[in-house]
mmCIF file of C-alpha atoms in Angstrom:
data_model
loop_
_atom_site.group_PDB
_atom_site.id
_atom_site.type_symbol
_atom_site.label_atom_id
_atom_site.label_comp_id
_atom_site.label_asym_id
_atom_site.label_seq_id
_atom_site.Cartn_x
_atom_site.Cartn_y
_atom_site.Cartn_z
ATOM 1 C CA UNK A 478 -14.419 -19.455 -12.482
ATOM 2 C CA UNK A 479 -12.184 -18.766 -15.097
ATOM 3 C CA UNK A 480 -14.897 -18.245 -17.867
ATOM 4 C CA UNK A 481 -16.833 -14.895 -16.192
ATOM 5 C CA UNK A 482 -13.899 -12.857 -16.162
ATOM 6 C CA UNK A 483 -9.855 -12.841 -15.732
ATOM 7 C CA UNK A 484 -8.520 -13.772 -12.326
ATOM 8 C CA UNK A 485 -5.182 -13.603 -10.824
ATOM 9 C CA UNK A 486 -3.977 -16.960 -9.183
ATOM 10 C CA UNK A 487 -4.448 -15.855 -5.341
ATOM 11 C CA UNK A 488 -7.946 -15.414 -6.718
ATOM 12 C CA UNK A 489 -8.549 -18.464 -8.263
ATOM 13 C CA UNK A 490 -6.933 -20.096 -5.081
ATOM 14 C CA UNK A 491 -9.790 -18.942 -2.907
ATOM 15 C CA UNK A 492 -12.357 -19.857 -4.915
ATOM 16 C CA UNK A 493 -11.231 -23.387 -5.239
ATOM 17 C CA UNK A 494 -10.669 -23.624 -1.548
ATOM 18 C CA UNK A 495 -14.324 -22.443 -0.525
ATOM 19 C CA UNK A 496 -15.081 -25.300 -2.833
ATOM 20 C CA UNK A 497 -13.158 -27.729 -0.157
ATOM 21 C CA UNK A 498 -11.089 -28.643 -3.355
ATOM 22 C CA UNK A 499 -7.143 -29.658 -1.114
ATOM 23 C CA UNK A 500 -4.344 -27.233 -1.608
ATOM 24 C CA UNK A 501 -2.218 -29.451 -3.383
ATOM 25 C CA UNK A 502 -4.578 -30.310 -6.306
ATOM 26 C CA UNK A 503 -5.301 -26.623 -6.063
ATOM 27 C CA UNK A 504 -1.484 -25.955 -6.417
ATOM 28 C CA UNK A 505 -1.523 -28.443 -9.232
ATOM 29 C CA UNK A 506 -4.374 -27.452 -11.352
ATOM 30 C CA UNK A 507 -3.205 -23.719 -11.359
ATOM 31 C CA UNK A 508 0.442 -24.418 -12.086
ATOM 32 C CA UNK A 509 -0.791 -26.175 -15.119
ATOM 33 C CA UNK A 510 -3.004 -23.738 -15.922
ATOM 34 C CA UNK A 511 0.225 -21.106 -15.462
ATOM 35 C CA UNK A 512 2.117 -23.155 -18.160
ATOM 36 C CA UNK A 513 -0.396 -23.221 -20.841
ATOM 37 C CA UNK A 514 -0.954 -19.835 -19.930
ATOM 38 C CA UNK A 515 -4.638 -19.715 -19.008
ATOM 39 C CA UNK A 516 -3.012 -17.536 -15.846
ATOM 40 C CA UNK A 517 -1.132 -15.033 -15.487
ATOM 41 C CA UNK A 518 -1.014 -12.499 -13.080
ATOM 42 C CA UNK A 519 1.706 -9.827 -14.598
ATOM 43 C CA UNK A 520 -1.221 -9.574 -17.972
ATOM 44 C CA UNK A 521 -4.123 -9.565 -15.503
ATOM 45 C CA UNK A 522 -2.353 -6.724 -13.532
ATOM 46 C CA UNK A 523 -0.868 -4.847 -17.165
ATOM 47 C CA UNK A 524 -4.664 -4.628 -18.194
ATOM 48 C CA UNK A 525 -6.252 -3.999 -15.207
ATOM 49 C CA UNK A 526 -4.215 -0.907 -14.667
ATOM 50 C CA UNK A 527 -4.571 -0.251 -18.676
ATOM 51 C CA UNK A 528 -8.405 -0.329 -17.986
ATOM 52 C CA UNK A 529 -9.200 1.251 -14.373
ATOM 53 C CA UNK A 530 -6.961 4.196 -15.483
ATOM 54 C CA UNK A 531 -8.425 5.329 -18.997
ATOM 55 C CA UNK A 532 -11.824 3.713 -17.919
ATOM 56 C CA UNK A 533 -12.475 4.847 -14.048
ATOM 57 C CA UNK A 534 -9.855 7.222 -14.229
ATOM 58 C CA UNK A 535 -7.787 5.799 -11.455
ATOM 59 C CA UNK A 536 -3.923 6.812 -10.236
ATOM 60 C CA UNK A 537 -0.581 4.712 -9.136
ATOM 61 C CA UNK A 538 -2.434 4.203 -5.589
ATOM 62 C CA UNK A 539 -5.492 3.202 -5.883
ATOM 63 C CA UNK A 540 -4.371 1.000 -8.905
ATOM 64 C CA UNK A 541 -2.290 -0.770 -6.783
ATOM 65 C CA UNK A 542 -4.423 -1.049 -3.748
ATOM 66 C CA UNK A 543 -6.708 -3.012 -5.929
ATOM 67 C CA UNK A 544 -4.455 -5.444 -7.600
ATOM 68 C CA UNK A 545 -3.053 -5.924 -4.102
ATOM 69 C CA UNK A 546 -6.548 -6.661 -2.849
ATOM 70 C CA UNK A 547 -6.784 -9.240 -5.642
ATOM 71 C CA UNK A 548 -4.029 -11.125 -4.472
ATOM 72 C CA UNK A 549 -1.019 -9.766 -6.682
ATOM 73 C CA UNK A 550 2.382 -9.683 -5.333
ATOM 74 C CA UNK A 551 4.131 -6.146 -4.617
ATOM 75 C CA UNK A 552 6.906 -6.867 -7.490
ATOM 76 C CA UNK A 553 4.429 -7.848 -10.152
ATOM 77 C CA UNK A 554 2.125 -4.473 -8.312
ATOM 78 C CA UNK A 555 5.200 -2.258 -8.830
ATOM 79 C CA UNK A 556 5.582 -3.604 -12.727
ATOM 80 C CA UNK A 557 2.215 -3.036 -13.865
ATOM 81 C CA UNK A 558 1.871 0.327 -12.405
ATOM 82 C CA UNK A 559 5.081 1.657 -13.497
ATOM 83 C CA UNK A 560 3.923 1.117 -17.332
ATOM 84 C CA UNK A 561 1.744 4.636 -16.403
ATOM 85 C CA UNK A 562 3.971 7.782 -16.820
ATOM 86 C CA UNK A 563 3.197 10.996 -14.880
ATOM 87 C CA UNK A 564 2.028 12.486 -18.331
ATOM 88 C CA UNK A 565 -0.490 10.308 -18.543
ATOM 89 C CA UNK A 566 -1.201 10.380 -14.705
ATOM 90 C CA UNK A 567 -1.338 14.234 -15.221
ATOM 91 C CA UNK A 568 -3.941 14.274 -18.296
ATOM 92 C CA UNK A 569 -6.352 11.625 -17.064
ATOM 93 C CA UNK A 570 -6.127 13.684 -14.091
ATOM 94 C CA UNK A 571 -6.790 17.052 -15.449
ATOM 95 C CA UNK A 572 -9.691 15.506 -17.635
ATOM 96 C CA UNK A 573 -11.446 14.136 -14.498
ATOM 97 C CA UNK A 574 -10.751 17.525 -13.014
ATOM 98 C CA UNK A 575 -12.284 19.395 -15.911
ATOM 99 C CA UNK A 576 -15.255 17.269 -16.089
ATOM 100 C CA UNK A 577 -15.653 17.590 -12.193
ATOM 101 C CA UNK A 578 -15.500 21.507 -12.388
ATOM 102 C CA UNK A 579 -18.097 21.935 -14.752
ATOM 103 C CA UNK A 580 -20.860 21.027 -12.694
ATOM 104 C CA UNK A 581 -19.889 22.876 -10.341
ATOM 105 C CA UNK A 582 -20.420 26.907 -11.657
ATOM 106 C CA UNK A 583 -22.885 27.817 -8.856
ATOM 107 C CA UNK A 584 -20.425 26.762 -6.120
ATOM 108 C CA UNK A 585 -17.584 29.305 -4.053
ATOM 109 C CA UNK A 586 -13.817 28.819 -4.840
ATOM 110 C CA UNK A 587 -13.012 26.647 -1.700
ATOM 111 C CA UNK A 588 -15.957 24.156 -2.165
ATOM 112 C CA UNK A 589 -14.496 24.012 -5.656
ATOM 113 C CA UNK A 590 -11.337 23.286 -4.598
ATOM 114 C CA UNK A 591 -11.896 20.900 -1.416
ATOM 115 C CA UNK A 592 -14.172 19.021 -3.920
ATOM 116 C CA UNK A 593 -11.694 18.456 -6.485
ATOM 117 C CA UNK A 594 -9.109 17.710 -4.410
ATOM 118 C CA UNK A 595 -10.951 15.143 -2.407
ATOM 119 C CA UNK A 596 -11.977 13.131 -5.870
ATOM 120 C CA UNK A 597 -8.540 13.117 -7.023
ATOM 121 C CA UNK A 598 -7.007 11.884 -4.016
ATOM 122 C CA UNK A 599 -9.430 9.600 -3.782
ATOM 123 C CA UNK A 600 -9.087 8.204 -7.071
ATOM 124 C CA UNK A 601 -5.524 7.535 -6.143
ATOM 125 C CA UNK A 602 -3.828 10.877 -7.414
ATOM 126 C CA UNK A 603 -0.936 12.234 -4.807
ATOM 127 C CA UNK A 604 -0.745 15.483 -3.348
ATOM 128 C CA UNK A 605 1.590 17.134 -5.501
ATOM 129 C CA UNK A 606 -0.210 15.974 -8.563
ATOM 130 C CA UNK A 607 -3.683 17.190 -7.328
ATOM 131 C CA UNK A 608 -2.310 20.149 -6.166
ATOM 132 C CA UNK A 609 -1.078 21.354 -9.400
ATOM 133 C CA UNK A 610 -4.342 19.784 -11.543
ATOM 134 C CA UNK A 611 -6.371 21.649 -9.568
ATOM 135 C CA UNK A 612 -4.381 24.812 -9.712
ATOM 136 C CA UNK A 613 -4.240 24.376 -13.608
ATOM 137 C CA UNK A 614 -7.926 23.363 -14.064
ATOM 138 C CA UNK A 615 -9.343 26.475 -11.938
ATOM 139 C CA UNK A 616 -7.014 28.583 -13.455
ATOM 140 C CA UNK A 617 -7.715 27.490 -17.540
ATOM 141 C CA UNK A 618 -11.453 27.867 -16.197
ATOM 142 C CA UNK A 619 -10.503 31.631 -15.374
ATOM 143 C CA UNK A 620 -11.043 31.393 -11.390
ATOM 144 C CA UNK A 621 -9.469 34.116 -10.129
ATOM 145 C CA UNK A 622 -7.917 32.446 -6.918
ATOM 146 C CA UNK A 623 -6.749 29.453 -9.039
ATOM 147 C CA UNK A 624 -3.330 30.767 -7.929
ATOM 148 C CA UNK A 625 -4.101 30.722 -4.152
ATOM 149 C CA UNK A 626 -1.920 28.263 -2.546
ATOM 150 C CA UNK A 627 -3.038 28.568 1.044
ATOM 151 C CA UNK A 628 -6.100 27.233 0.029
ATOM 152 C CA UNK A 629 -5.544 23.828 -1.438
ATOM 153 C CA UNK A 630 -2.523 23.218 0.497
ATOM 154 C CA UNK A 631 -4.659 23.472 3.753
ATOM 155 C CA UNK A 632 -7.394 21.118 1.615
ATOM 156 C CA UNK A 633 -4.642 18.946 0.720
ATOM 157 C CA UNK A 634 -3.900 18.901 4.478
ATOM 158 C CA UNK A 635 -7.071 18.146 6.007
ATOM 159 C CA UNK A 636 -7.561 15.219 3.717
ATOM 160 C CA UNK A 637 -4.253 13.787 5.202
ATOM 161 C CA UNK A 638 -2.369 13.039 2.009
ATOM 162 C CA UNK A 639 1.037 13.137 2.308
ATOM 163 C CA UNK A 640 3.334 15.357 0.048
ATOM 164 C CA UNK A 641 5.080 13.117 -2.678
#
């Protein structure tokens, strides 16, 4: 299990029990594998956030809804996705943003915005964030409404994000 790919120890602890392998040679198999350092979940959750962000493109939320789904804890969750700053939040942002915009020329100002909105948020980006890479992307594309804040605030509300 260890050899396809990293895991985090929650992970590993699954496995081995859908294997009927008993909890406490479970427990001690993976503490020895903790000491010799064959796991560790703080690394596996450092360089999955490293990767999902400048890979997938990925913000705070999303990148800890996955390494909570993988069986991290919220302190070593809160750790790894604090090493992101909201520059570089803001710039992976804006580049997904930019990407996202240009295939979409043929297309009216509020499909524009609803559709960039709704991939940022999804990606994990907040409201405040997407509201002002959107604003900045539509606007450095010369979109005369880039300004318009009715617009993607009432996007930003019928997604449901909260404001941050």
């Amino acid at each position: 299990m260890l050899a396809a790919a990293p895991r985090t120890r929650a992970q590993l602890t699954t496995g081995l029990r859908r294997r009927g392998i008993p909890d406490e040679v479970i427990a001690g198999v993976l503490d020895r594998y903790e000491d010799v350092g064959m796991i560790d979940d703080r690394m596996f959750a450092a360089a999955w956030v490293e990767s999902r962000h400048a890979g997938r493109g990925l913000g705070r939320r999303a990148l800890a809804y996955e390494l909570r789904q993988r069986g991290v804890d919220e302190a070593t969750v809160a750790e790894a996705v604090s090493g992101l700053t909201p520059d570089q939040e803001y710039t992976t942002a804006r580049r997904l943003a930019a990407r996202k915009l240009a295939t979409m020329s043929r297309l009216d100002h509020r499909t524009r915005v609803r559709r960039l909105a709704g991939m940022l948020v999804r990606k994990g980006y907040g409201a405040g964030l997407t509201a002002r890479v959107v604003r900045d992307v539509l606007a450095a594309a010369g979109d005369a409404d880039a300004a318009d804040p009715v617009d993607l605030d009432a996007v930003l509300d019928h997604l449901g994000e909260p404001e941050e």
